[in-house]
Short mmCIF file of C-alpha atoms in Angstrom, two decimals:
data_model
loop_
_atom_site.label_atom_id
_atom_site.label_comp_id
_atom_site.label_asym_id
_atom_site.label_seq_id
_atom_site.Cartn_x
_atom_site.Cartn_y
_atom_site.Cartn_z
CA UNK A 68 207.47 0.23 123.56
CA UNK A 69 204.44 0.41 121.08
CA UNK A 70 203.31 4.28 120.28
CA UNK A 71 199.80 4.57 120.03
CA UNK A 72 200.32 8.09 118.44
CA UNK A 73 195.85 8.07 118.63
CA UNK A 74 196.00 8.33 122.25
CA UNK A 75 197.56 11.76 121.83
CA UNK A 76 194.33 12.86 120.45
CA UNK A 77 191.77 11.52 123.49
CA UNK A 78 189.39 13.88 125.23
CA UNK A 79 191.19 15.81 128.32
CA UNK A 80 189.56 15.47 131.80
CA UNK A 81 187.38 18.72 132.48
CA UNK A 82 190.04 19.16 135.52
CA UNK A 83 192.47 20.14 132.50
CA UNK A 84 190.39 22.25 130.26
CA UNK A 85 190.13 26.25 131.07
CA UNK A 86 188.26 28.68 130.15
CA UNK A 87 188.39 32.19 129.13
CA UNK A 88 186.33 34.92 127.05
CA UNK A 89 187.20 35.12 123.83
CA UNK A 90 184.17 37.62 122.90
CA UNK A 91 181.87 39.81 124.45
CA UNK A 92 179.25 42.05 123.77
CA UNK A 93 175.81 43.62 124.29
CA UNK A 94 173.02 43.32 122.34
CA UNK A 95 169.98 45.56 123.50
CA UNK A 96 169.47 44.31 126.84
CA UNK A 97 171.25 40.86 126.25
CA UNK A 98 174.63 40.58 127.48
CA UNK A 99 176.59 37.66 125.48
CA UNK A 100 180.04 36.29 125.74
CA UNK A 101 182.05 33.65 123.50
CA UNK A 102 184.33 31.31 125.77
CA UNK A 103 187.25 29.14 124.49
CA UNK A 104 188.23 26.19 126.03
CA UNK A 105 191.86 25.42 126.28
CA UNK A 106 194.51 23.14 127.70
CA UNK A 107 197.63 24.24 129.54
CA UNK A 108 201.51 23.73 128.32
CA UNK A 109 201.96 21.22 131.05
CA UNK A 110 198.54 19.53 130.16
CA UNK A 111 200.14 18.88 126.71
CA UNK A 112 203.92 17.54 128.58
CA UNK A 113 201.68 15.44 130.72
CA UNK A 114 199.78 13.74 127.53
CA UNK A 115 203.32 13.36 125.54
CA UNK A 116 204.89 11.85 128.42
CA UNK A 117 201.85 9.14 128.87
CA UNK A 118 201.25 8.38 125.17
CA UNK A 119 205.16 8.42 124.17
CA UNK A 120 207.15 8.09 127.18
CA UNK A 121 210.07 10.92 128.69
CA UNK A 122 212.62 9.99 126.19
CA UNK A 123 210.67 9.89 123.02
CA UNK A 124 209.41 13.42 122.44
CA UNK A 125 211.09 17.24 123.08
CA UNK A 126 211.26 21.04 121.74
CA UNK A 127 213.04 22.22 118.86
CA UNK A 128 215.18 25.30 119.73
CA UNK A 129 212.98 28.13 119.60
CA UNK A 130 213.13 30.59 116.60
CA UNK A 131 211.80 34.44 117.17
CA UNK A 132 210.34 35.67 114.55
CA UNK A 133 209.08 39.10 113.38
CA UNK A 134 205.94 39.59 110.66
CA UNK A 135 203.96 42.40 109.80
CA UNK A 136 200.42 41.70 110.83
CA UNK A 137 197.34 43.14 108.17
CA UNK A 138 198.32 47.24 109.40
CA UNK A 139 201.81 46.57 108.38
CA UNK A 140 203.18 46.48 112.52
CA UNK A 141 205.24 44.35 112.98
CA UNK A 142 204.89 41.67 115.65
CA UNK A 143 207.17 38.90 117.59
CA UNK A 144 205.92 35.50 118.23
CA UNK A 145 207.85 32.43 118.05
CA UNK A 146 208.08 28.94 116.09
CA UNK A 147 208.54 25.84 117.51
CA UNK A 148 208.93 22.38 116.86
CA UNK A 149 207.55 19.29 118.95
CA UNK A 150 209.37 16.10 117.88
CA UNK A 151 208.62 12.50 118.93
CA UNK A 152 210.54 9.98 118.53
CA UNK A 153 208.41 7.53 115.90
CA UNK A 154 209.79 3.76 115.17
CA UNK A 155 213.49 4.83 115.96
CA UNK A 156 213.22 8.02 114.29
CA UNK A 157 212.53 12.16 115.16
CA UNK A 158 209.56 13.58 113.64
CA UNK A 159 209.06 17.30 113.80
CA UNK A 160 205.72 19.55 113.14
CA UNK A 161 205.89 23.05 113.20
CA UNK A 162 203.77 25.79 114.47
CA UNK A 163 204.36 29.32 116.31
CA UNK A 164 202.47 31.92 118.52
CA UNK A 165 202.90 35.83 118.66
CA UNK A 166 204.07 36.73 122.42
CA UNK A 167 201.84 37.91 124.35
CA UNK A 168 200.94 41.48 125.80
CA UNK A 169 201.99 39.75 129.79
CA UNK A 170 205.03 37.76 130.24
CA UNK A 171 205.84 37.80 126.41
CA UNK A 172 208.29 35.23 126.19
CA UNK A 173 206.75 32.93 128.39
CA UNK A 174 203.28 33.13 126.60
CA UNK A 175 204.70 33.17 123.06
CA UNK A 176 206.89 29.65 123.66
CA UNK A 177 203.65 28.48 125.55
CA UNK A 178 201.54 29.47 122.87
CA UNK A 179 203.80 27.90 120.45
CA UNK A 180 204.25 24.64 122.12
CA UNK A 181 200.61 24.07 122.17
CA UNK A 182 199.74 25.01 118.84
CA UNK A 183 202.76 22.65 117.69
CA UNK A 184 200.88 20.30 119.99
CA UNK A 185 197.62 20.67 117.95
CA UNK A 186 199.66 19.80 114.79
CA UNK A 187 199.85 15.90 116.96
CA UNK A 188 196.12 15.79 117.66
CA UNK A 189 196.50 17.08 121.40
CA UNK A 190 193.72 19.06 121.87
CA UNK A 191 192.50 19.52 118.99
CA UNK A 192 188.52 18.62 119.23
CA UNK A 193 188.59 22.04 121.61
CA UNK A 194 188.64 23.79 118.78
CA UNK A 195 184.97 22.62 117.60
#
């Protein structure tokens, strides 16, 4: 099976892209609002499992980890590592997420997983 690792990086259908405010404000009598677009976990599984197949691509192990964020809290997130399986051998890139303020552990590994996803390509023209 040839990879063609550039096919990880093709426009989503719109039927996979949400939306949500990532800004808001008033300004006099204008009302404004800054929306990201965004791709789900699955949306990213779906795309690996096209471009690379089942077998050739899965999830480090999850690693917690606690920083201190710029007012010296400290927060959780988590780092993980997507790995696909490249001419016979595993290739890893890195990235993590904080957890989130609902369903922390679900939303940090989610958050994770698609920033580590980014790192591929997938996804990442949604950030322009």
């Amino acid at each position: 099976m040839t990879i063609e690792l550039a096919r990880l990086a093709d426009p989503f259908p719109s039927s996979d892209i949400e939306w949500r405010i990532g800004q808001a404000g008033k300004s006099g009598e204008k009302i404004w609002a800054k929306v990201l677009a965004y791709i789900t976990n699955r949306a990213i599984m779906d795309r690996l499992d096209q471009v690379v197949g089942h077998g050739n691509w899965c999830n480090t192990k999850p690693e917690k980890v606690t920083v201190m964020n710029d007012k010296g809290q400290p927060v959780d997130g988590f780092i993980v590592g997507l790995s696909l399986k490249i001419d016979g051998e595993w290739v890893t890139k890195w990235d993590g997420a904080d957890c989130t303020d609902i369903e922390p552990l679900k939303g940090g590994l989610s958050g994770a997983m698609k920033r580590a996803g980014v790192q591929w390509g997938i996804g990442r023209y949604l950030y322009d």
